[in-house]
Coordinates of C-alpha atoms in Angstrom, one line a residue:
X1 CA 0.0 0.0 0.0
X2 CA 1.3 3.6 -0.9
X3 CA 1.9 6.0 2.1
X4 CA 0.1 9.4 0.9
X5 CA 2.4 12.3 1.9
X6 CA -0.4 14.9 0.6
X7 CA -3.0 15.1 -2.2
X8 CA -2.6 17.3 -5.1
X9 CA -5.5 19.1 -6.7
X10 CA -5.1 20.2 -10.4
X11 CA -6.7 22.5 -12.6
X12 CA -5.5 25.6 -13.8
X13 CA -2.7 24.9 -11.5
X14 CA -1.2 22.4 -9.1
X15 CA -2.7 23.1 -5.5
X16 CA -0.9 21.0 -2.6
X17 CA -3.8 19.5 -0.2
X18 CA -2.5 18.6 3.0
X19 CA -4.9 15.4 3.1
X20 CA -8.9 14.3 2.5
X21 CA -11.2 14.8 5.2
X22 CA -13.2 12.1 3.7
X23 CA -12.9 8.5 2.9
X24 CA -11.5 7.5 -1.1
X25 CA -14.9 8.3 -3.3
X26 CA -16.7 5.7 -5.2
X27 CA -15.4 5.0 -9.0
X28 CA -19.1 5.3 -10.6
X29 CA -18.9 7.2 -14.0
X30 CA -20.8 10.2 -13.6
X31 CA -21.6 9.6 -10.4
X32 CA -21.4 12.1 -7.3
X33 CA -18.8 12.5 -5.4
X34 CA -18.0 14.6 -2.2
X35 CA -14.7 15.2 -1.1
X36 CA -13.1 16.9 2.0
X37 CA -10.2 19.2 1.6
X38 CA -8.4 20.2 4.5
X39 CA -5.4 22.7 4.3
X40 CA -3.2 23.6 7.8
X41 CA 0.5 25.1 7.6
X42 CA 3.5 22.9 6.5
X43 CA 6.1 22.9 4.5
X44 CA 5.0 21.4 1.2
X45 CA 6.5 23.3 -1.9
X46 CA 4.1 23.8 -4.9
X47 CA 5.7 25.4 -8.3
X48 CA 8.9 26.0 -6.8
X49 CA 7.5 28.5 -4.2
X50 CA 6.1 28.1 -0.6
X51 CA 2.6 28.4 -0.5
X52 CA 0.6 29.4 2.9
X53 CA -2.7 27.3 3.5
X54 CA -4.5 30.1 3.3
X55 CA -3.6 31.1 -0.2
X56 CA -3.8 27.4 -1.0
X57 CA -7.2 27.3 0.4
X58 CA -8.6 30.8 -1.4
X59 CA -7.1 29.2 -4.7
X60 CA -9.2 26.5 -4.3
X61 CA -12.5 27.8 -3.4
X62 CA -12.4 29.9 -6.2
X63 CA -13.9 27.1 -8.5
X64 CA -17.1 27.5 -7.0
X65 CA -18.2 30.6 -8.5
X66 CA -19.6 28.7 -11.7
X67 CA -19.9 25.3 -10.0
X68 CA -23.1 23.9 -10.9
X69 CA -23.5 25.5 -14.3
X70 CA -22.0 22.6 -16.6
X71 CA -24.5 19.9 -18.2
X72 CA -23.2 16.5 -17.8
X73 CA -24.2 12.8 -17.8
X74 CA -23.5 9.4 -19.0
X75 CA -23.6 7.8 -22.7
X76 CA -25.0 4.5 -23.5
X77 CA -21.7 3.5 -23.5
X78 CA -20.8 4.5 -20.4
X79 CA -18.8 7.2 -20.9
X80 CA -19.6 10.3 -18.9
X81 CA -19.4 13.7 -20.8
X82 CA -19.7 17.2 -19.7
X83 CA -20.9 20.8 -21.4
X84 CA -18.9 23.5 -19.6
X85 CA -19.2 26.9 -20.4
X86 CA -17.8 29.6 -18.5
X87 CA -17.9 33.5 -19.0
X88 CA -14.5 34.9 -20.2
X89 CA -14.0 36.8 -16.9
X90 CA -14.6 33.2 -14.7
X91 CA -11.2 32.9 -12.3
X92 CA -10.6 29.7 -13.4
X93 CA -10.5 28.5 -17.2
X94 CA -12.8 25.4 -16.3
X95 CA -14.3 23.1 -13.5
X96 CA -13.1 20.1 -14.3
X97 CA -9.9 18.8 -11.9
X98 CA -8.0 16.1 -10.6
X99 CA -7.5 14.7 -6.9
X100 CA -4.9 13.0 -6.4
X101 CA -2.4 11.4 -4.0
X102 CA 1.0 12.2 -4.0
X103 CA 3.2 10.1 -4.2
X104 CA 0.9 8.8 -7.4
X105 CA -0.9 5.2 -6.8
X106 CA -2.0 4.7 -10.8
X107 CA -4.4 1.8 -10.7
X108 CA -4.1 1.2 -6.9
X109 CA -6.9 1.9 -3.7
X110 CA -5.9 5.6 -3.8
X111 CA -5.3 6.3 -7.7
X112 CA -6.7 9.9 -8.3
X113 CA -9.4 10.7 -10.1
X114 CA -10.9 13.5 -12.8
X115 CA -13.8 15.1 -11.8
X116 CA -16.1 17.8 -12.7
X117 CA -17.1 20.4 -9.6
X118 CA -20.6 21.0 -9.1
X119 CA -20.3 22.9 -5.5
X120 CA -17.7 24.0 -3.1
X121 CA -18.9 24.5 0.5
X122 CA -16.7 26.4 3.3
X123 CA -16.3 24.1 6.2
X124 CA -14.4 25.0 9.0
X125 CA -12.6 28.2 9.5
X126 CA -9.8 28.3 11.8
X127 CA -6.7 30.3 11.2
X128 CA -4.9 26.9 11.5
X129 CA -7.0 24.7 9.8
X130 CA -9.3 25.6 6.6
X131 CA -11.6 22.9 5.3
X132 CA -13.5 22.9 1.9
X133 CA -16.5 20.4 0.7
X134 CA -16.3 19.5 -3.0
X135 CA -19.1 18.1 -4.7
X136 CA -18.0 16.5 -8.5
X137 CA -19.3 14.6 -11.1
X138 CA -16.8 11.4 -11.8
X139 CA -15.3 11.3 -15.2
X140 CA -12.7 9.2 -15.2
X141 CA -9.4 7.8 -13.3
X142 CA -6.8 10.4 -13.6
X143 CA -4.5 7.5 -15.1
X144 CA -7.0 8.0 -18.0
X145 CA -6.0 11.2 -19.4
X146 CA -2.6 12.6 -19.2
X147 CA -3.7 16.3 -18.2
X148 CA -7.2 18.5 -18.4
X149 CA -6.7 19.1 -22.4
X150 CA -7.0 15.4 -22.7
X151 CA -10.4 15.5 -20.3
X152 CA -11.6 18.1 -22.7
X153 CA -11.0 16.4 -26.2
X154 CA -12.8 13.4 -25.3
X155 CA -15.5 14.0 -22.8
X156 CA -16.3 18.0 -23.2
X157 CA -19.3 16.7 -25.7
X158 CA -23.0 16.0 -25.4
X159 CA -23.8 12.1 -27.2
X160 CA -26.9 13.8 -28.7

C-alpha cells in the first residue's frame, strides 16, 4: 500500500492538499462525489515557491463561482461527458480537476481521479486549519488522461 504524503489538486494549476477529510470516493462514472479538503501550515513546496494554506485554500475555493453550471451525464456507453461553459471573466479557465495522491498510486486503492465540480462549501474556519466540501461529477481515473486538455477532447461533448 502507498503512504500518501499529501493530495494534489489540479486545474488551472497544481494546489498541494495537505490530506482528505473524507474517505476515497466511489469510482461510478458520472456519479457524485464529495470530497473533504483540508489545508493547515506545512512545509509542502508547490511550483517551486512556498505556499501558505490560506492562499492554497482561497485558490481552491475559487472554483465555486460557476460550480453547478456545466450539463453533464453518461452515454450509453458509459462514458460520462460534460458541457462547460464559463464566461471569459470566470477565475478559473474550467471546473473540471484532478484529486490525487502524492506520491501517485495509478491503478491502486488511492489512484486519483478526474472530476467535474458542481459545488464548493466552506467548512471549518480556523486560522490553522481551513476545510472545503467538494461536490464533482466522476469522469474518469486520472490514469486515463494525461492532463485537463485530454479530459476536454474526449468528454467536453453532449452524445446527442
Amino acid at each position: 500500500m502507498t503512504d500518501v504524503d499529501y493530495w494534489r489538486f489540479v486545474g488551472d494549476e497544481t494546489i498541494v492538499v495537505d490530506w482528505i477529510t473524507t474517505g476515497h470516493p466511489p469510482r461510478t462514472l458520472g456519479g457524485d462525489v464529495e470530497v473533504g479538503l483540508a489545508f493547515a501550515p506545512s512545509n509542502y513546496y508547490s511550483s517551486e515557491t512556498r505556499i501558505p494554506h490560506t492562499d492554497r485554500y482561497l485558490e481552491v475555493r475559487k472554483y465555486g463561482r460557476y460550480a453547478g453550471r456545466a450539463e453533464y451525464g453518461v452515454a450509453h456507453e458509459a462514458d460520462a461527458w460534460y458541457q462547460e461553459r464559463l464566461p471569459p471573466d470566470a477565475p478559473v479557465d474550467s471546473n473540471v480537476v484532478m484529486i490525487a495522491p502524492a506520491p501517485a498510486d495509478s491503478g491502486g486503492v488511492f489512484e486519483g481521479f478526474w472530476g467535474l465540480i458542481t459545488e464548493v462549501s466552506d467548512g471549518n474556519k480556523l486560522d490553522d486549519y481551513l476545510t472545503l466540501d467538494i461536490s464533482l461529477v466522476y469522469l474518469a481515473d486520472a490514469s486515463e488522461y494525461a492532463d485537463r486538455s485530454a479530459v476536454e477532447a474526449a468528454l467536453s461533448k453532449s452524445p446527442v
